[in-house]
CSV table of C-alpha atoms and ligand atoms in Angstrom, one decimal:
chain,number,residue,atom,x,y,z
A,15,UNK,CA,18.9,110.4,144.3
A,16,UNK,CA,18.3,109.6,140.7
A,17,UNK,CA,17.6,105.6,139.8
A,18,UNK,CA,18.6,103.6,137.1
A,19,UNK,CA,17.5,100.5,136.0
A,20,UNK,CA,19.0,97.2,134.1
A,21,UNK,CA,17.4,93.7,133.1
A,22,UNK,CA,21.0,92.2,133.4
A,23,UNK,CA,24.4,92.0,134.9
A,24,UNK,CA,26.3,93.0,131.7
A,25,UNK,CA,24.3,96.2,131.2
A,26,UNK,CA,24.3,97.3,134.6
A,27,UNK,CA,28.6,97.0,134.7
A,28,UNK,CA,28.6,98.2,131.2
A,29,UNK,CA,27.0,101.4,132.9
A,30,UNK,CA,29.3,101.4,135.5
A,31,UNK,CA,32.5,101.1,133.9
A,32,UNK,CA,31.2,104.1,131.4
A,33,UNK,CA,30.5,106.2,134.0
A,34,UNK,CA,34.2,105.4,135.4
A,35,UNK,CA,35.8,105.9,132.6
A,36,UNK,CA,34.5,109.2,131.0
A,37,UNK,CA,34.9,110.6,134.7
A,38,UNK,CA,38.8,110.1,134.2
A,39,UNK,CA,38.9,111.3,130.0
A,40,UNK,CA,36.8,114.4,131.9
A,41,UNK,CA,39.6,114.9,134.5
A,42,UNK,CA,42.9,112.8,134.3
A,43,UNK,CA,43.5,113.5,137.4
A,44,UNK,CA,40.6,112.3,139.4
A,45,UNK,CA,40.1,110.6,143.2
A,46,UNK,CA,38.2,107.8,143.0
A,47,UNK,CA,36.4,105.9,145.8
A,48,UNK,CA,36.3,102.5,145.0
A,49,UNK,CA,34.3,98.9,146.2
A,50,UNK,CA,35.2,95.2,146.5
A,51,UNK,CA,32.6,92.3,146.7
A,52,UNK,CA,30.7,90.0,143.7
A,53,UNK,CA,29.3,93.5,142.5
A,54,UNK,CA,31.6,95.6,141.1
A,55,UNK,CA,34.0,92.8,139.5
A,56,UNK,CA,32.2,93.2,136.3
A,57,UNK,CA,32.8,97.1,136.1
A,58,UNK,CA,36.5,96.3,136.8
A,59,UNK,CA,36.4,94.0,133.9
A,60,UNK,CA,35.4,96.0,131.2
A,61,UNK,CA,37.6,98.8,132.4
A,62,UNK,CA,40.3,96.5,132.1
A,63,UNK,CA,39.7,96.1,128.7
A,64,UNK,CA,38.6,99.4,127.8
A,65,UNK,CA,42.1,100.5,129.3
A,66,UNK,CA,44.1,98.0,127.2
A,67,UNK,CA,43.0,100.8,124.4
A,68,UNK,CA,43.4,104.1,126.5
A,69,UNK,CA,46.9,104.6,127.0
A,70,UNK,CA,47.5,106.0,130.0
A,71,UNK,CA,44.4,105.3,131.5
A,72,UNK,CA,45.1,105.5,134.7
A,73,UNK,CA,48.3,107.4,135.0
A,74,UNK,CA,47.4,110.4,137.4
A,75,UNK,CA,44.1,108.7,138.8
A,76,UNK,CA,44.4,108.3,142.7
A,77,UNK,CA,42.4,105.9,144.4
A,78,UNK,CA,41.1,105.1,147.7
A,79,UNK,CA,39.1,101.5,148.5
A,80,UNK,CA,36.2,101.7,151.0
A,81,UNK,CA,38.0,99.1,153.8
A,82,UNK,CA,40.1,96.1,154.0
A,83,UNK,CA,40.1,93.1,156.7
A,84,UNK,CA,41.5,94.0,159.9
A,85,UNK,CA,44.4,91.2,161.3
A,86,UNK,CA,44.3,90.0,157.5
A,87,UNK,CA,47.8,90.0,155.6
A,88,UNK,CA,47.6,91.9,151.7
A,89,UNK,CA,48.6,88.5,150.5
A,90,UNK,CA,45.9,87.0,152.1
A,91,UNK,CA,43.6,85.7,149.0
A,92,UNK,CA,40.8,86.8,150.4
A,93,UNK,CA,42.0,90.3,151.4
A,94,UNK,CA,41.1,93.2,149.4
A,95,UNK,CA,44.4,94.0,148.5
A,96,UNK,CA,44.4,91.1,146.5
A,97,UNK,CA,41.2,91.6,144.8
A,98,UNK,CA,42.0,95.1,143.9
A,99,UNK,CA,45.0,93.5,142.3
A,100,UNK,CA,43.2,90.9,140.6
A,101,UNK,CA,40.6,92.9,139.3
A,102,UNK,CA,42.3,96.2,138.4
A,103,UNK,CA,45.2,97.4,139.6
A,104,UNK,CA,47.6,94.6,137.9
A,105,UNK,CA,46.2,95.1,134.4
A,106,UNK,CA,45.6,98.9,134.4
A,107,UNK,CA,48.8,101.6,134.4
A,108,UNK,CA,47.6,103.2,138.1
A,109,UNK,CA,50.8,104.3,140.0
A,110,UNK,CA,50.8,101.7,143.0
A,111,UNK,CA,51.5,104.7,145.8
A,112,UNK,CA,48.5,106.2,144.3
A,113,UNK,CA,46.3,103.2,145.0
A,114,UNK,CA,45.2,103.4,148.8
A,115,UNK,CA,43.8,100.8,150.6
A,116,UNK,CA,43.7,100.5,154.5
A,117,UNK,CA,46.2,98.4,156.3
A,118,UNK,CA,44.5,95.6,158.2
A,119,UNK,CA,47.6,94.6,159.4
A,120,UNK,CA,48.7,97.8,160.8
A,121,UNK,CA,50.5,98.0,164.3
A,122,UNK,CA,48.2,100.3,165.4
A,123,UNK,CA,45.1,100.3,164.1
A,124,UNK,CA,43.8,103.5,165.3
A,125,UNK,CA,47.1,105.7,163.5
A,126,UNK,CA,46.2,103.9,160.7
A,127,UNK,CA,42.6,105.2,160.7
A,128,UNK,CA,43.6,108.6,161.2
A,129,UNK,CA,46.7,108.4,159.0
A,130,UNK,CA,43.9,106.8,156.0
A,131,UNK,CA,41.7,110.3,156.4
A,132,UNK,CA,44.7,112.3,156.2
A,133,UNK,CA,45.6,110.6,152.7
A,134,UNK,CA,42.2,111.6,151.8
A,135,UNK,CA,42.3,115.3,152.7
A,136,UNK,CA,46.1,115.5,151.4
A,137,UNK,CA,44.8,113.9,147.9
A,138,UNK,CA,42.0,116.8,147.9
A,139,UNK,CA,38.9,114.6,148.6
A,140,UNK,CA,36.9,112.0,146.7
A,141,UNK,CA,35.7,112.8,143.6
A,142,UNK,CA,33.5,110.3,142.7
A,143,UNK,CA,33.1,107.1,144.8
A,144,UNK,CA,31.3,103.9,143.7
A,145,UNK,CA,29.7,101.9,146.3
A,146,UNK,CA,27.9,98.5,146.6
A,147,UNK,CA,25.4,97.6,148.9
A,148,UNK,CA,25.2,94.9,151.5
A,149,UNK,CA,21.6,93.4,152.5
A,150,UNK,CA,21.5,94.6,155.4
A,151,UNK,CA,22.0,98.2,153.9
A,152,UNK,CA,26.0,98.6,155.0
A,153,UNK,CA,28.3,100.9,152.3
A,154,UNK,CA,31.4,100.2,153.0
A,155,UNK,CA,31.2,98.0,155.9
A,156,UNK,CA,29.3,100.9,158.3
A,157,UNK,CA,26.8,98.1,159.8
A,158,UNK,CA,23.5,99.1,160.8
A,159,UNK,CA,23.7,101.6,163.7
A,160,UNK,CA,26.6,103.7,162.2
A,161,UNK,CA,26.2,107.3,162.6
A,162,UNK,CA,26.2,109.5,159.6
A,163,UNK,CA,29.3,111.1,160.5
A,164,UNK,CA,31.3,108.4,161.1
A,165,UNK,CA,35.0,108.7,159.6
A,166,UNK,CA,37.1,106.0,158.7
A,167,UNK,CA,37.6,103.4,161.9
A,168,UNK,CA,37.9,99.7,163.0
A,169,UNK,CA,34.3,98.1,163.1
A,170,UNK,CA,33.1,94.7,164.4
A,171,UNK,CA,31.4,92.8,161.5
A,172,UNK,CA,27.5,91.2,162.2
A,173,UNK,CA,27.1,87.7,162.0
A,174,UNK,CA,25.1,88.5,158.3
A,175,UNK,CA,28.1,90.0,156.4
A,176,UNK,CA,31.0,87.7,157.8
A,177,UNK,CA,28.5,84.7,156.6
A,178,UNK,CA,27.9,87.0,153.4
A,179,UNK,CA,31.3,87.4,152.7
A,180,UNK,CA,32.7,83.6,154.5
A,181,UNK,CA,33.6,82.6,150.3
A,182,UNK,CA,36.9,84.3,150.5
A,183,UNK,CA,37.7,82.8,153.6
A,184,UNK,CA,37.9,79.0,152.8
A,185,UNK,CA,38.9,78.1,155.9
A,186,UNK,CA,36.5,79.2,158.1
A,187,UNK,CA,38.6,81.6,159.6
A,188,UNK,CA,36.0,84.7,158.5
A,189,UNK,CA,37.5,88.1,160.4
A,190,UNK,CA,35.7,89.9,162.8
A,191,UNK,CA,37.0,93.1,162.1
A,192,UNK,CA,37.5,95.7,159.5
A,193,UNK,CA,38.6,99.4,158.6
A,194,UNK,CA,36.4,101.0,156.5
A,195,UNK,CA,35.9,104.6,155.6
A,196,UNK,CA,33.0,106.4,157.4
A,197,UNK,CA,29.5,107.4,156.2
A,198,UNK,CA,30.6,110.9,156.8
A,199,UNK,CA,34.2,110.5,154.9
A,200,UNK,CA,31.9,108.5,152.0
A,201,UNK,CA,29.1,111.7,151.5
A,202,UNK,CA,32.0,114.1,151.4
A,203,UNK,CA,32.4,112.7,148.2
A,204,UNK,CA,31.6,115.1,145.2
A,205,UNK,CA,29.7,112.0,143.2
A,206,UNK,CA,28.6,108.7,144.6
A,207,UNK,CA,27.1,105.8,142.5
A,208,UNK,CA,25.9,102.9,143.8
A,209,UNK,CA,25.7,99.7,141.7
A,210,UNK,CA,22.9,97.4,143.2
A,211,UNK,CA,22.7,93.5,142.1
A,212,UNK,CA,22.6,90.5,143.6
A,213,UNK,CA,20.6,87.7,145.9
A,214,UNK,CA,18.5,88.5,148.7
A,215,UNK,CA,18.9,92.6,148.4
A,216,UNK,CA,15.2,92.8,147.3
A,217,UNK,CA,14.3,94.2,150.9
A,218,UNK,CA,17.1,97.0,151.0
A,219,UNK,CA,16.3,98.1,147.5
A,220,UNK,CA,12.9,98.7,148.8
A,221,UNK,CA,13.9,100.4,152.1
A,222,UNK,CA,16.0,102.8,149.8
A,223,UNK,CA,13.5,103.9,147.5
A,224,UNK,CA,11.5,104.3,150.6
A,225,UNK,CA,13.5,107.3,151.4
A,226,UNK,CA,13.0,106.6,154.8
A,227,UNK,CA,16.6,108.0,156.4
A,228,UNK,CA,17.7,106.0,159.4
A,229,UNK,CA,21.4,104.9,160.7
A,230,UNK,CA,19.5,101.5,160.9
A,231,UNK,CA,19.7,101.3,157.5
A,232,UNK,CA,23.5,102.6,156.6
A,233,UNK,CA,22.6,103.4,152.5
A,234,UNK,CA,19.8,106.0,153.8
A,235,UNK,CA,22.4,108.6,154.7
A,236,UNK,CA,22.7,108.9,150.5
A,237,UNK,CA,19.5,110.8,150.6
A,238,UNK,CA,21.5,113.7,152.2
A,239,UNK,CA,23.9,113.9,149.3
A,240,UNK,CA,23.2,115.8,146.8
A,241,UNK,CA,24.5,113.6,143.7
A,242,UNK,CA,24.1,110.1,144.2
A,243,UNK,CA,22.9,108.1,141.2
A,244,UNK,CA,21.5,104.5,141.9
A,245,UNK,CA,22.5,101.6,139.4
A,246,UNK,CA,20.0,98.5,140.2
A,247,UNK,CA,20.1,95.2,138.6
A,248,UNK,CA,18.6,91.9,139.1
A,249,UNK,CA,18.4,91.2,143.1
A,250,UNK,CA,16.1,88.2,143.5
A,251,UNK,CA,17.1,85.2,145.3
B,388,LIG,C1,31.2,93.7,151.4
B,388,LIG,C2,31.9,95.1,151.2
B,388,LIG,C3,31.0,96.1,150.7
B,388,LIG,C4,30.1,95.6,149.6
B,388,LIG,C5,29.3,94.4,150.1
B,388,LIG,C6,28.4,93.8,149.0
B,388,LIG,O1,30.7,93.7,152.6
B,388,LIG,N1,32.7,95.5,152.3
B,388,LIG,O2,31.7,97.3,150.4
B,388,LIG,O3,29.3,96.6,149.1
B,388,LIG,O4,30.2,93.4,150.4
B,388,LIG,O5,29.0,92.8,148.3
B,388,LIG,P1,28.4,92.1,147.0
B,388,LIG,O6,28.6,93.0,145.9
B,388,LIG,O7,29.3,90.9,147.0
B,388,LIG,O8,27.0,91.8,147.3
């Protein structure tokens, strides 16, 4: 696991969005594994803008998104769907049936599991997947107690990440459940970087330098990958 460090926000997405970026100029084609939350909504934006000068930018990328909400409509504000939207997929030229997110809303929830990993496989695997981190050390949303080889399934959410995440849900009305892609479907990826920043992750950073490996602590599995690279900003309280 190789580390790098930034002093701010900006540098850190500037990072991100590079690595993004010259990984589709270095194959058009690429699958990419990509993250929601407050994290990653800087890379999106300067890909956005860097795209406004790439034609064709995104014209044979395929993408898959970690998870979505389960029970929660794609026109749901707070869905991921609609973030993936907002931040990226309405302003870049990605073909919309090559951007993958779960259905949350799917009659059957299990199919859609399965159905998700076939994309996957069908699309030849992920090339290179960006994650973020949750305190408590979930990718994706594999909580604490996920097994390494988990593939992609419905989860219950803790307490600490549906109060983490309660913004986009006005309301009050938080869901309980999710889909997310497994630990196991996330290390067959070829690259993984994970972009690290924000309040109250000072703990989990620590537990990851560690290299302590436990399913307690869902980001440990990354130290049985062979190409992860770890991009850490700012993450006092
Ligand atoms: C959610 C997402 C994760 C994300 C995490 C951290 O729980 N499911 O994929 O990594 O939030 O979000 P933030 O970047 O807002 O701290």
């Amino acid at each position: 696991m190789k580390w790098e460090t930034f002093k701010s926000p900006d540098e850190l997405s500037a990072r991100a969005a590079d690595l993004l970026l010259s990984a589709i100029r270095d194959n058009p084609r690429i699958v990419l594994g990509l993250p929601t939350g407050r994290t990653p909504i800087g890379m999106y934006d300067r890909v956005v803008r860097e795209c406004g000068r790439e034609y064709h930018c995104f014209r044979d990328v395929t993408t898959f998104n970690l998870d979505e909400y389960a029970g929660v409509s794609r026109e749901h504000p707070g869905s991921y769907f609609t973030y993936m939207k907002q931040h990226l997929f309405d302003h870049v030229d990605i073909d919309p049936s090559n951007a993958h997110l779960p259905h949350g809303e799917a009659p059957d929830l299990l199919a859609e599991c399965a159905r998700y990993e076939e994309e996957i496989r069908e699309a030849g695997g992920l090339g290179l997947t960006f994650l973020g981190l949750g305190r408590n050390g979930h990718i994706g949303f594999n909580e604490p107690g996920t097994p390494f080889d988990a593939r992609t399934r419905v989860v219950e959410l803790t307490q600490s990440t549906r109060h983490a995440n309660a913004d986009c849900f006005p309301d009050g009305r938080v869901p309980t459940h999710a889909i997310t892609m497994g630990i196991g479907t996330i290390l067959e990826s070829k690259q993984i970087v994970l972009l690290v920043a924000g309040s109250g992750k000072e703990e989990a950073v620590e537990r990851l330098r560690s290299g302590e490996v436990t399913v307690e602590f869902p980001a440990s599995a990354l130290h049985q990958h062979s190409d992860v690279l770890v991009l850490c900003g700012a993450t006092g309280s």
